CSV table of C-alpha atoms in Angstrom, one decimal:
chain,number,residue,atom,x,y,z
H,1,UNK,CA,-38.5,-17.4,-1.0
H,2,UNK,CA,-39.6,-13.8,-0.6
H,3,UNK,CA,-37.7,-11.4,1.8
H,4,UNK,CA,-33.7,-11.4,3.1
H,5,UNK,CA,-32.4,-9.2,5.1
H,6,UNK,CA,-28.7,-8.0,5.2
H,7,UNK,CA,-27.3,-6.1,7.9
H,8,UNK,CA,-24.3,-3.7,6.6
H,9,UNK,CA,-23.9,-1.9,3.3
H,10,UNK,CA,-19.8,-3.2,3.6
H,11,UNK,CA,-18.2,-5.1,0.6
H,12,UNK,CA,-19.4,-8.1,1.8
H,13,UNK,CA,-23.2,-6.8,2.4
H,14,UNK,CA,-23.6,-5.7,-0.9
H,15,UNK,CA,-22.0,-8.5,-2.3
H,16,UNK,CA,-24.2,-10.8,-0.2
H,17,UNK,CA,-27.1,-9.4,-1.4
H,18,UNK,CA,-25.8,-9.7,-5.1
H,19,UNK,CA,-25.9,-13.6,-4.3
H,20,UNK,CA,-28.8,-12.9,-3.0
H,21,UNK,CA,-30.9,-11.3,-5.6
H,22,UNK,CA,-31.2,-14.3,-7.6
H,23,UNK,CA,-32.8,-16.7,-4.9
H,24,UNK,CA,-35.5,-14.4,-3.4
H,25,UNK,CA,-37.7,-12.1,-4.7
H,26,UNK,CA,-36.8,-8.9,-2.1
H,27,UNK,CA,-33.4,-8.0,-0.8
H,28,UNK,CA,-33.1,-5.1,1.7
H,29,UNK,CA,-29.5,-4.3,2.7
H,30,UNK,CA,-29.6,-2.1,5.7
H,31,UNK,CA,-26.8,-0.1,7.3
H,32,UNK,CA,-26.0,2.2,10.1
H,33,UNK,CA,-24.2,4.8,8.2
H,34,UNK,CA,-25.2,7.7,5.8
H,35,UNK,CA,-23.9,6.6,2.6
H,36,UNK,CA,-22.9,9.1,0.5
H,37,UNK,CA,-23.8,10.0,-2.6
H,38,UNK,CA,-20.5,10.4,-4.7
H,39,UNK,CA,-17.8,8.3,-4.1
H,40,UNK,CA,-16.3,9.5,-0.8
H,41,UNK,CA,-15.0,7.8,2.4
H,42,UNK,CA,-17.9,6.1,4.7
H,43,UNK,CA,-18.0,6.7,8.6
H,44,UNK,CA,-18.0,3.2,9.3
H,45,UNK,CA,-15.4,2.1,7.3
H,46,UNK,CA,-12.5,4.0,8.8
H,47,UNK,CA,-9.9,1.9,7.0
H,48,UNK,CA,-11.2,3.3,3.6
H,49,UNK,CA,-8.1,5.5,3.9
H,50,UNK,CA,-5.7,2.9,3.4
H,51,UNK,CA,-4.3,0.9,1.2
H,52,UNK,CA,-6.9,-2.2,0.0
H,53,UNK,CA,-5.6,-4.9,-1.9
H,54,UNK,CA,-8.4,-6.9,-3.9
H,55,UNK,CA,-6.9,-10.0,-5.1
H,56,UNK,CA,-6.9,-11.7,-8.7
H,57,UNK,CA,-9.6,-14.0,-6.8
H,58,UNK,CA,-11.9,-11.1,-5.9
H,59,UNK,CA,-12.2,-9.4,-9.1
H,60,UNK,CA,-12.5,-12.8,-10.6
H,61,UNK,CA,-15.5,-13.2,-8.2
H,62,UNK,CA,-16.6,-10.2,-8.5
H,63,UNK,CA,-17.5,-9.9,-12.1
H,64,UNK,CA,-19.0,-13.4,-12.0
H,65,UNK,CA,-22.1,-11.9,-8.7
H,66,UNK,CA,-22.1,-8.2,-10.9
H,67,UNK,CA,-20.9,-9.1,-14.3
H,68,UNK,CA,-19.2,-6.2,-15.9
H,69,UNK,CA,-18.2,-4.5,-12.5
H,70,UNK,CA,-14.6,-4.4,-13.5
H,71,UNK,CA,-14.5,-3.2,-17.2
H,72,UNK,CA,-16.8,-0.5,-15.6
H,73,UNK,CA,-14.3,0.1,-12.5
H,74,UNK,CA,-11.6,0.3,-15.4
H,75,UNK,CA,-13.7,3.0,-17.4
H,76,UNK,CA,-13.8,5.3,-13.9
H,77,UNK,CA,-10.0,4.9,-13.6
H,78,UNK,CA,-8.7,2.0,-11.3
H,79,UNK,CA,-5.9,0.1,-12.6
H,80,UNK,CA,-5.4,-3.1,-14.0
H,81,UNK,CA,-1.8,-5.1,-14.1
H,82,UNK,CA,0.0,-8.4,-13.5
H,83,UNK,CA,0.6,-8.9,-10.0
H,84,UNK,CA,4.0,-10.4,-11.0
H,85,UNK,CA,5.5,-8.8,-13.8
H,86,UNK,CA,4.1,-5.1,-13.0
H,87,UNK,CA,5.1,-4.9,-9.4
H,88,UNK,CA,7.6,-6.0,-6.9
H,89,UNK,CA,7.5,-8.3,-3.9
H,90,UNK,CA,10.0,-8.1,-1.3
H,91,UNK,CA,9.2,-11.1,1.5
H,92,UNK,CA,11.7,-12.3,4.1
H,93,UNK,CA,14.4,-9.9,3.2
H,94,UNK,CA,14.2,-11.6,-0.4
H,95,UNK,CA,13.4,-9.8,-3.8
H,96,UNK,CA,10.8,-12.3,-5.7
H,97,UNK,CA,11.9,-12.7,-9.4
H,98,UNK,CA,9.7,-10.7,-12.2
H,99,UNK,CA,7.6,-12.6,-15.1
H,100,UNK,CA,4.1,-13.4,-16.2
H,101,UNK,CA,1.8,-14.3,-13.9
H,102,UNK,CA,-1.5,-15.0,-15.6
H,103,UNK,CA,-3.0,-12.6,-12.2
H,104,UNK,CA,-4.4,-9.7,-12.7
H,105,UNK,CA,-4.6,-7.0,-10.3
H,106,UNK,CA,-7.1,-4.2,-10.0
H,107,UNK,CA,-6.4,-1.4,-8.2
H,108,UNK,CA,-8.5,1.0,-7.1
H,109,UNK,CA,-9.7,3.0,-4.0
H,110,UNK,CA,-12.3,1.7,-1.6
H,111,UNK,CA,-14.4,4.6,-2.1
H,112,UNK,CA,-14.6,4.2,-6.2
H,113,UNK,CA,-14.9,0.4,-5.3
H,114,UNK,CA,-17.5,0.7,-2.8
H,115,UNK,CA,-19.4,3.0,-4.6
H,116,UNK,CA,-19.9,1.1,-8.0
H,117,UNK,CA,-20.6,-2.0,-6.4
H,118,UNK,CA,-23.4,-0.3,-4.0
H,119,UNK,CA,-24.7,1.4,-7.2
H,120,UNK,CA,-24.7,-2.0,-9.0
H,121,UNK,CA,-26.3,-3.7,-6.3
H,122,UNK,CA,-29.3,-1.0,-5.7
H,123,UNK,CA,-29.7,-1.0,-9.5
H,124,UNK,CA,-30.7,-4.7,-9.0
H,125,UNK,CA,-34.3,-6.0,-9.2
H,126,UNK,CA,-36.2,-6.3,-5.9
H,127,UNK,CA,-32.7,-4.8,-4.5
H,128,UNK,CA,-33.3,-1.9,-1.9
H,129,UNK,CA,-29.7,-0.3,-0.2
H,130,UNK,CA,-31.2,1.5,2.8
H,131,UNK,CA,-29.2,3.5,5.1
H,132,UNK,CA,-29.7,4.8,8.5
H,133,UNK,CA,-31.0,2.4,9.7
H,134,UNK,CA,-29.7,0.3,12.6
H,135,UNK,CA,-30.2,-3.0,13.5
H,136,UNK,CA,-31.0,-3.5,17.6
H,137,UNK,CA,-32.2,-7.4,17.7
H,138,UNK,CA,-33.4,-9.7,15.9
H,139,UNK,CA,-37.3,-11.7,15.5
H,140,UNK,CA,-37.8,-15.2,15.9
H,141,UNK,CA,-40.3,-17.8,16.9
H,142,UNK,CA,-40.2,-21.1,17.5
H,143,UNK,CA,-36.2,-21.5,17.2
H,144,UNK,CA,-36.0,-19.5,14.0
H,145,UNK,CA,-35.1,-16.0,13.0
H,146,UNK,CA,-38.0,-14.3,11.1
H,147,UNK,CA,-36.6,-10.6,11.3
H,148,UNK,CA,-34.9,-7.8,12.1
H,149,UNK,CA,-35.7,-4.8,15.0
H,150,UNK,CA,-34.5,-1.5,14.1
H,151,UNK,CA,-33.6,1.1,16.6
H,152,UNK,CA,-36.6,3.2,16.2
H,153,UNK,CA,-38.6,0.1,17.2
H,154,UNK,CA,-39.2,-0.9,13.3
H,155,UNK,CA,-39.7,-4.6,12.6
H,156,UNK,CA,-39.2,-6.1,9.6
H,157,UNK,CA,-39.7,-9.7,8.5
H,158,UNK,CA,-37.6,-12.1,6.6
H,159,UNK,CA,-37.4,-15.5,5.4
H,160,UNK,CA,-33.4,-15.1,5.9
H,161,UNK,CA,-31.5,-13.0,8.0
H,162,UNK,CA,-27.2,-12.0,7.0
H,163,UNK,CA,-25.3,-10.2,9.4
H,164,UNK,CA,-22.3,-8.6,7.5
H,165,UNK,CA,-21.4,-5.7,10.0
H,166,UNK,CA,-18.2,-6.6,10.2
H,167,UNK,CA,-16.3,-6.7,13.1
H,168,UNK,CA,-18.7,-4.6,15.3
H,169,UNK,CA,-21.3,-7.5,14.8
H,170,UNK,CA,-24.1,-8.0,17.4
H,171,UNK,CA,-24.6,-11.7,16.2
H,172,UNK,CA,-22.8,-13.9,19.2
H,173,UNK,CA,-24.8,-11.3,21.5
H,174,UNK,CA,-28.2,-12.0,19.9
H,175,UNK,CA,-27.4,-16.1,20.2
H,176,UNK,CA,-27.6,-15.6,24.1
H,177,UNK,CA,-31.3,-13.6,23.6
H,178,UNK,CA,-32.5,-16.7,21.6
H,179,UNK,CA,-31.0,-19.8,24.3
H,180,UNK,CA,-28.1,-20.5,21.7
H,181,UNK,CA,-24.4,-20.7,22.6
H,182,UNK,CA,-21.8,-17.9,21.2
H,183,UNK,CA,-19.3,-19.1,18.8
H,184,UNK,CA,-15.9,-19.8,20.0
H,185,UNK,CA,-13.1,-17.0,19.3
H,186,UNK,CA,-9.7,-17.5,18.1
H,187,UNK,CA,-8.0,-14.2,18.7
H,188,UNK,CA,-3.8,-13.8,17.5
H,189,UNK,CA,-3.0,-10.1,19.3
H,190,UNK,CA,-1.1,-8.7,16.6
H,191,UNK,CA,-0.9,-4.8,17.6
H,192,UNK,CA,-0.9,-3.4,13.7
H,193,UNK,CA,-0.5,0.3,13.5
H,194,UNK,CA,-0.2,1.8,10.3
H,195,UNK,CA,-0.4,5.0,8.1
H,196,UNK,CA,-1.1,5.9,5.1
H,197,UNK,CA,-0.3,8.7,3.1
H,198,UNK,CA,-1.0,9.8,-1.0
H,199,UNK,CA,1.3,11.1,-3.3
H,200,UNK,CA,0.6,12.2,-6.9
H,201,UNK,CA,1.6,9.1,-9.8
H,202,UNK,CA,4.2,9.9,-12.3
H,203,UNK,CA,5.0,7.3,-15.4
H,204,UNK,CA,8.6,7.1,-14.2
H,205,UNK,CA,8.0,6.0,-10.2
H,206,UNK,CA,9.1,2.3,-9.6
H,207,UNK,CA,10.0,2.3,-13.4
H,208,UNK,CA,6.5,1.9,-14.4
H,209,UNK,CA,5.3,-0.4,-12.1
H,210,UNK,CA,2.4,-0.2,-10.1
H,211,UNK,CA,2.7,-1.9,-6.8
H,212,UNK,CA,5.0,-2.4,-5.0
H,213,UNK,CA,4.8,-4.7,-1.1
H,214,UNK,CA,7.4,-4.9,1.1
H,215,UNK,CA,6.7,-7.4,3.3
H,216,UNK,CA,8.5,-7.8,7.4
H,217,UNK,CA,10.7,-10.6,9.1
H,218,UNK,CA,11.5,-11.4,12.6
H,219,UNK,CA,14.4,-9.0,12.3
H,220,UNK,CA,12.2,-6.0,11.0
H,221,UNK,CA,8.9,-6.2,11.7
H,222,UNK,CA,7.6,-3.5,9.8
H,223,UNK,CA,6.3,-3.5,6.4
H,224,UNK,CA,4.6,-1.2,3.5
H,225,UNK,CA,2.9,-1.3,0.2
H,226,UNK,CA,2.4,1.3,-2.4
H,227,UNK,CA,-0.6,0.9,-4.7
H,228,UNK,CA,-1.4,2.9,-7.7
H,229,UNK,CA,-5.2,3.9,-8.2
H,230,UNK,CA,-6.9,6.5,-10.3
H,231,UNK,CA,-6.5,10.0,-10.7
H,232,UNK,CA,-2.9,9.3,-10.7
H,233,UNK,CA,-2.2,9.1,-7.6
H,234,UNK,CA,0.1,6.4,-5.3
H,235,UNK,CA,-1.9,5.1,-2.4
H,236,UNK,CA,1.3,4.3,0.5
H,237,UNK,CA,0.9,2.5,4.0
H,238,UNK,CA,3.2,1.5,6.2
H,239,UNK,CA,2.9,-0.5,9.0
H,240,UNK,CA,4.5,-2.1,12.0
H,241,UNK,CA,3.5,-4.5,15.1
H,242,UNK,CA,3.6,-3.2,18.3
H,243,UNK,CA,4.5,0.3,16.7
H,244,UNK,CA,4.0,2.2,13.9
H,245,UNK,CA,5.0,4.8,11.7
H,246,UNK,CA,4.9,8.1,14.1
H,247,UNK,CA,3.1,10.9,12.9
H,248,UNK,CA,4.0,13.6,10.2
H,249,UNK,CA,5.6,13.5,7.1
H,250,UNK,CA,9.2,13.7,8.3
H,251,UNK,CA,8.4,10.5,10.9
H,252,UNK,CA,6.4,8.7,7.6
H,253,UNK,CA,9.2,9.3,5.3
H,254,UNK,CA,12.0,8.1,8.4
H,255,UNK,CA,10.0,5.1,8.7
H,256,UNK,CA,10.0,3.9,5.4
H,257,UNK,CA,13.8,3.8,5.3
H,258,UNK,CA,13.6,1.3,8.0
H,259,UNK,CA,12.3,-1.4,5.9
H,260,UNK,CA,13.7,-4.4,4.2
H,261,UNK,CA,14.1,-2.9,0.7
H,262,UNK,CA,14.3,0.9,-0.2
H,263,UNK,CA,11.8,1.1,-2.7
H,264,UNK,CA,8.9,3.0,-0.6
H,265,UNK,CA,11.4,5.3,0.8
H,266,UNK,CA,12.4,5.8,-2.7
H,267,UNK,CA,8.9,6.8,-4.1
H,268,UNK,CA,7.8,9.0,-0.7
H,269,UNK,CA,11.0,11.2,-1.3
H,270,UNK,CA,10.3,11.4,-5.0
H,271,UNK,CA,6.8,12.0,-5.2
H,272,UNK,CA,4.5,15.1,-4.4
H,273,UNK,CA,2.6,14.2,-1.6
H,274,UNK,CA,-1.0,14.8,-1.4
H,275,UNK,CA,-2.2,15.7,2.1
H,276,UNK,CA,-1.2,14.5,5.6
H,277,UNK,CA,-0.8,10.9,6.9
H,278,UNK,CA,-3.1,9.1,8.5
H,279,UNK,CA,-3.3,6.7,11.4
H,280,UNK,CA,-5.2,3.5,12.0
H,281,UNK,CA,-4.9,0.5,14.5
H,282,UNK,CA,-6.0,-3.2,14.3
H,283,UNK,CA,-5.2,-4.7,17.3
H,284,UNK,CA,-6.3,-9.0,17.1
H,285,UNK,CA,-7.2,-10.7,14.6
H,286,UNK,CA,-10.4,-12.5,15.2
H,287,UNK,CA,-12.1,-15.8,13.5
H,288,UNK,CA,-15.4,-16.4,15.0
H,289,UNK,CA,-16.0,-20.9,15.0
H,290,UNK,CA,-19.5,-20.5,13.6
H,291,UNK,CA,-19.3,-24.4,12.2
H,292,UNK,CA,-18.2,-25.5,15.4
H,293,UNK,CA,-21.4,-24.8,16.8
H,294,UNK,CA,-24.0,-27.5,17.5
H,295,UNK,CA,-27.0,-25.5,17.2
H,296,UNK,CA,-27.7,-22.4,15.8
H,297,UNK,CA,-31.0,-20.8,14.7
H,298,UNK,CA,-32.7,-21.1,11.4
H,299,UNK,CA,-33.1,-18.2,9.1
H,300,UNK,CA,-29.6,-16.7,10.2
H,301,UNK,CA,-26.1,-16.6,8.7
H,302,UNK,CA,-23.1,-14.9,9.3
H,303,UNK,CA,-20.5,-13.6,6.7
H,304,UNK,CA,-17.5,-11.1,5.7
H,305,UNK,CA,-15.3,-9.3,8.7
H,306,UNK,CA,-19.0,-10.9,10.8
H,307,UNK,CA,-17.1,-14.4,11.0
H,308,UNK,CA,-13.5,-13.9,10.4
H,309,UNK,CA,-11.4,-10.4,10.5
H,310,UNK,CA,-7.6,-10.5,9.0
H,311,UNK,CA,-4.3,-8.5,9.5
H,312,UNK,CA,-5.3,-6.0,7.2
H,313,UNK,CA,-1.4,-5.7,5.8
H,314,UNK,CA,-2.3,-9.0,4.0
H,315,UNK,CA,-5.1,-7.5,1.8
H,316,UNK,CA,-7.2,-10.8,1.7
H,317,UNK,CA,-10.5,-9.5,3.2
H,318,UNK,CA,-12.8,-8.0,0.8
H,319,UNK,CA,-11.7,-11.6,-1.5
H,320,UNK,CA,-12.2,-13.5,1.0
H,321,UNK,CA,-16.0,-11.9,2.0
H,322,UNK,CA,-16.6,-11.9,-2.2
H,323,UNK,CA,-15.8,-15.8,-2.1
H,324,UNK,CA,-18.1,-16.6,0.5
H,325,UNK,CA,-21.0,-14.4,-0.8
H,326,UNK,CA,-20.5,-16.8,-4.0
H,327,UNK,CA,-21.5,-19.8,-1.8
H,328,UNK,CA,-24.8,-18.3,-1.0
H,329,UNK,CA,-25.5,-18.5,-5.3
H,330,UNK,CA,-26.2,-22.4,-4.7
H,331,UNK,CA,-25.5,-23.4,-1.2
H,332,UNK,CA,-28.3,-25.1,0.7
H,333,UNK,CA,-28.7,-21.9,3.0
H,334,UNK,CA,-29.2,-23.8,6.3
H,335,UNK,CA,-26.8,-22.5,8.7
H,336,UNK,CA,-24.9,-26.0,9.4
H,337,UNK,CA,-23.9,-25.8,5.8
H,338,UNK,CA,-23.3,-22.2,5.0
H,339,UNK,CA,-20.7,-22.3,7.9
H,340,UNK,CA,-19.5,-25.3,7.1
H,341,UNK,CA,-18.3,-24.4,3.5
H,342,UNK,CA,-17.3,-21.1,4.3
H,343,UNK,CA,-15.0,-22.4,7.0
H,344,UNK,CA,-12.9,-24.1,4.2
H,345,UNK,CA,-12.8,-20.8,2.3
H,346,UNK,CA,-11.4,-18.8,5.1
H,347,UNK,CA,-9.0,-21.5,6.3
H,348,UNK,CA,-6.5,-21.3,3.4
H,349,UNK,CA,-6.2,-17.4,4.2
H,350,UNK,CA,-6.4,-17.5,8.1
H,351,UNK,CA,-3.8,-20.4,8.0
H,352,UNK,CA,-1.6,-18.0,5.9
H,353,UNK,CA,-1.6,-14.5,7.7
H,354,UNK,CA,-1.6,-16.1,11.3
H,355,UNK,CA,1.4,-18.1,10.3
H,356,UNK,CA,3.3,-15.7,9.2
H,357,UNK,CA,2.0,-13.6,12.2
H,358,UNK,CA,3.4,-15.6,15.1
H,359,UNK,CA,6.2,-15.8,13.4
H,360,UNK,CA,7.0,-11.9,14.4
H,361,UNK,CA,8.3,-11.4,18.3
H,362,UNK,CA,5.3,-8.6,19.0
H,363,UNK,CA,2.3,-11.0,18.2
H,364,UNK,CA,1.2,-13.3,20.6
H,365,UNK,CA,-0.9,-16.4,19.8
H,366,UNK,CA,-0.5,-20.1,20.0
H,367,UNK,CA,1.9,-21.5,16.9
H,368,UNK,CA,1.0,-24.7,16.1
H,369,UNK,CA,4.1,-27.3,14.8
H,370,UNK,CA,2.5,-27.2,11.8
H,371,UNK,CA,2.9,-23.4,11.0
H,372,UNK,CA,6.7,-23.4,12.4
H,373,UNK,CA,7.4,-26.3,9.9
H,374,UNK,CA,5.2,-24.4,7.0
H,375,UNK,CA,7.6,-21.0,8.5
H,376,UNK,CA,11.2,-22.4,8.2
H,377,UNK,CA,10.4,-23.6,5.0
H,378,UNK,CA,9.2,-20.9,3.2
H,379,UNK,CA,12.5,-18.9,4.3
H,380,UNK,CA,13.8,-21.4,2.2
H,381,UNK,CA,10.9,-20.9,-0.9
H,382,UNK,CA,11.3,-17.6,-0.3
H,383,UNK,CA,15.6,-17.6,-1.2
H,384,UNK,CA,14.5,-19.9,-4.1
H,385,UNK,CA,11.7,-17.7,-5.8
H,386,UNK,CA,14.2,-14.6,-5.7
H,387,UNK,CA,16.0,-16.4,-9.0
H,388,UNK,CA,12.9,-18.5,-10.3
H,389,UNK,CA,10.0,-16.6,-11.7
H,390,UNK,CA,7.7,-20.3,-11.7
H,391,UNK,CA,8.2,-20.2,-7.6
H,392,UNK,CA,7.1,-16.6,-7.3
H,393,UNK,CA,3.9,-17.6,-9.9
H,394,UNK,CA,3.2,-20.3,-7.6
H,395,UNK,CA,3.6,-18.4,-4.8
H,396,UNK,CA,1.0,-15.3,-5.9
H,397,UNK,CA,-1.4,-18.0,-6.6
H,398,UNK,CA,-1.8,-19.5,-3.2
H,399,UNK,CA,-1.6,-15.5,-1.6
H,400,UNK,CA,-4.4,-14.9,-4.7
H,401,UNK,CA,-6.4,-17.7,-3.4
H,402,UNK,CA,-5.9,-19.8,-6.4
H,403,UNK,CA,-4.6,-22.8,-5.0
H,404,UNK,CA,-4.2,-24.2,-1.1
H,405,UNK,CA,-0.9,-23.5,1.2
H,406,UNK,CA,0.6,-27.2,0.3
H,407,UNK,CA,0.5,-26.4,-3.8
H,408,UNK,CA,3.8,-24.6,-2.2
H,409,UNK,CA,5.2,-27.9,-1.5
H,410,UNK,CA,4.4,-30.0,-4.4
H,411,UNK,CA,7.1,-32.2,-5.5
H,412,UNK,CA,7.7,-29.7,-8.4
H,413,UNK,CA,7.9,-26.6,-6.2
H,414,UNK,CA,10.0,-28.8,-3.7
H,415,UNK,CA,12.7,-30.0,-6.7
H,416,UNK,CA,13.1,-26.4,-7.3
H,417,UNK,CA,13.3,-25.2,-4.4
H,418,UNK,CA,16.1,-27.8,-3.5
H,419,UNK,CA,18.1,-26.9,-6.5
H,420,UNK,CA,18.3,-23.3,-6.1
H,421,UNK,CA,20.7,-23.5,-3.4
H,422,UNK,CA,19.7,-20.0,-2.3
H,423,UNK,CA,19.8,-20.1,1.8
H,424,UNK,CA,20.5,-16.4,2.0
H,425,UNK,CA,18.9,-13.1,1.0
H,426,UNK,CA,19.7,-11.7,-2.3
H,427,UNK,CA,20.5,-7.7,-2.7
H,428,UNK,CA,17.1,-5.6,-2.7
H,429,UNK,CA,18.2,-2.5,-4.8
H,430,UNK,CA,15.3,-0.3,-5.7
């Protein structure tokens, strides 16, 4: 094959056209934005500010679409640690219990991030990053997709066609242009308003550790993570649904003292802070039933925030778009089963975050028995893996995308769970 086309320079773009790369001989990524020329914050990715959390998964992934992406992330800066025993985990009012993990976390800024990848990926052969230059429709004849209309009236042809502009994607619009149904929505409202603020890093904050998520309950749902990225500096967002933290330092600080566990009130009043706090809102989030659909048009696929966008607090996005971007290496790259393995990768996360979402009294959705089940009894996990390092381990790899939501109910993870006992929060000292 000669010519695909990606639509969006995002995480998942670039990563798409990494997969890409080695199946066609052209790959033009194009996108909207100016994309600048040093690592700095992008217009259309307005959550750049905030805290990102690429999983163990991701960087896994990563390194196997651009090998040597993370040593070289490393070498700028960003931060490498196990996501058990270099950081805490506060969920449902319960302190998980330190240890190995075998996971390792990188941390780093979604500028720095974004950046090296879009350098790796224009560095690529046959690899051209184009920017300013948005996509208004798309070609096709005969019941397939051939191409791409740009706004200044530009065509431009293509055996294959991604859309990965996230959620602004013009995809279930263009369906109706070529006869075709749009895909079915499944939107939870869950009114997430957060803000993030930086501080400078010092060796002694959290005793060393480097991240540290607080996670919210029923009770208090509000939440907040503190990430540690280069240049020493602590990357800290907090968040609440339905409300969020209100705006200044004094109302950032107050609101951090709110939460479950102190330890992000701790660091904000013990750290130099490094400008003001900023605001950002997500209000749904949205899963688009691409695989649900009975037709669809040839030489077209969807992928990244395109098909599926998260509750941000969980931090499972830019993994989640990395994963799929792997299944374009050797999928058949026929729509019906693109979407159709791609749907099992973003149900393990979707399943997660929306559980847990409905869970809280300002989201609205429909719980199924299922998730209420799965609900009540991680409470009960949750109590356990505050005195059993094995539970939180098992626990980080299912969040980590290692293993599926029931690994948490194996009859290993049950007997343990039954034996702790533990039905009530443990103490959550800093």
């Amino acid at each position: 094959m000669d010519h695909a086309v990606v639509i969006g320079a995002s995480i998942a773009g670039l990563l798409s056209a990494a997969a890409l790369h080695r199946r066609f001989a052209q790959v033009t990524v194009l996108d909207r934005d100016r994309l600048p020329a040093v690592d700095a914050h992008r217009r259309g990715t307005g959550q750049s500010r905030h805290a990102h959390g690429l999983l163990a998964r991701g960087s896994e992934i990563m390194d196997e679409l651009l090998p040597g992406i993370t040593a070289e992330l490393v070498a700028q800066g960003a931060i490498r640690g196990d996501m058990q025993d270099r950081a805490r985990h506060v969920h449902a009012g319960h302190r998980l219990a330190r240890g190995p993990s075998g996971l390792s976390a990188l941390m780093v800024s979604r500028p720095l991030l974004e950046g090296q990848v879009r350098r790796r990926v224009s560095g690529l052969p046959g690899v051209r990053v184009l920017a300013e230059r948005t996509v208004t429709g798309l070609l096709a004849r005969e019941g397939r997709v051939t191409g791409v209309r740009l706004a200044d009236g530009e065509r431009i042809p293509a055996d294959l066609v991604v859309d990965a502009a996230g959620r602004g994607s013009r995809t279930p619009l263009w369906l109706g242009d070529l006869g075709c149904r749009p895909p079915r929505e499944e939107r939870v409202a869950i009114d997430m308003r957060y803000g993030t603020r930086e501080f400078r890093r010092r060796d002694d904050h959290l005793a060393g550790d480097l991240l540290a998520v607080v996670g919210p309950t029923p009770e208090v749902p509000r939440a907040g993570v503190a990430l540690a990225l280069e240049d020493e500096r602590w990357v800290v967002t907090l968040a609440g649904y339905g409300e969020g933290p209100p705006p200044g330092a004094a109302g950032f600080a107050a609101y951090a003292a709110t939460l479950t566990a102190p330890d992000l009130h701790h660091l904000i009043m013990t750290a130099e802070p490094l400008g003001e706090p900023r605001a950002y809102h997500t209000p749904t989030a949205v899963r688009r039933r691409y695989e649900q659909l009975g037709s669809f048009p040839d030489g077209l696929l969807v992928t990244g925030d395109a098909v599926c966008s998260f509750n941000p607090l969980y931090g499972q996005g830019m993994t989640v778009s990395a994963l799929e971007a792997r299944e374009l290496l050797d999928t058949d790259l026929s729509a019906k089963a693109f979407f159709r393995r791609i749907a099992a990768v973003v149900d393990i996360p979707w399943e997660i975050t929306v559980g847990a979402d409905l869970r809280l009294p300002a989201t609205h959705g429909n719980p199924t028995q299922k998730m209420r089940l799965i609900g009540a009894y991680l409470d009960r996990f949750h109590a356990a893996a505050a005195h059993d390092p094995e539970l939180t381990r098992r626990f980080l790899r299912v969040t980590n995308l290692y293993d599926p939501p029931p690994a948490l109910m194996s009859p290993a993870a049950l007997v343990r769970v039954l034996r702790s006992g533990a039905q009530r929060a443990v103490p959550v000292p800093a």
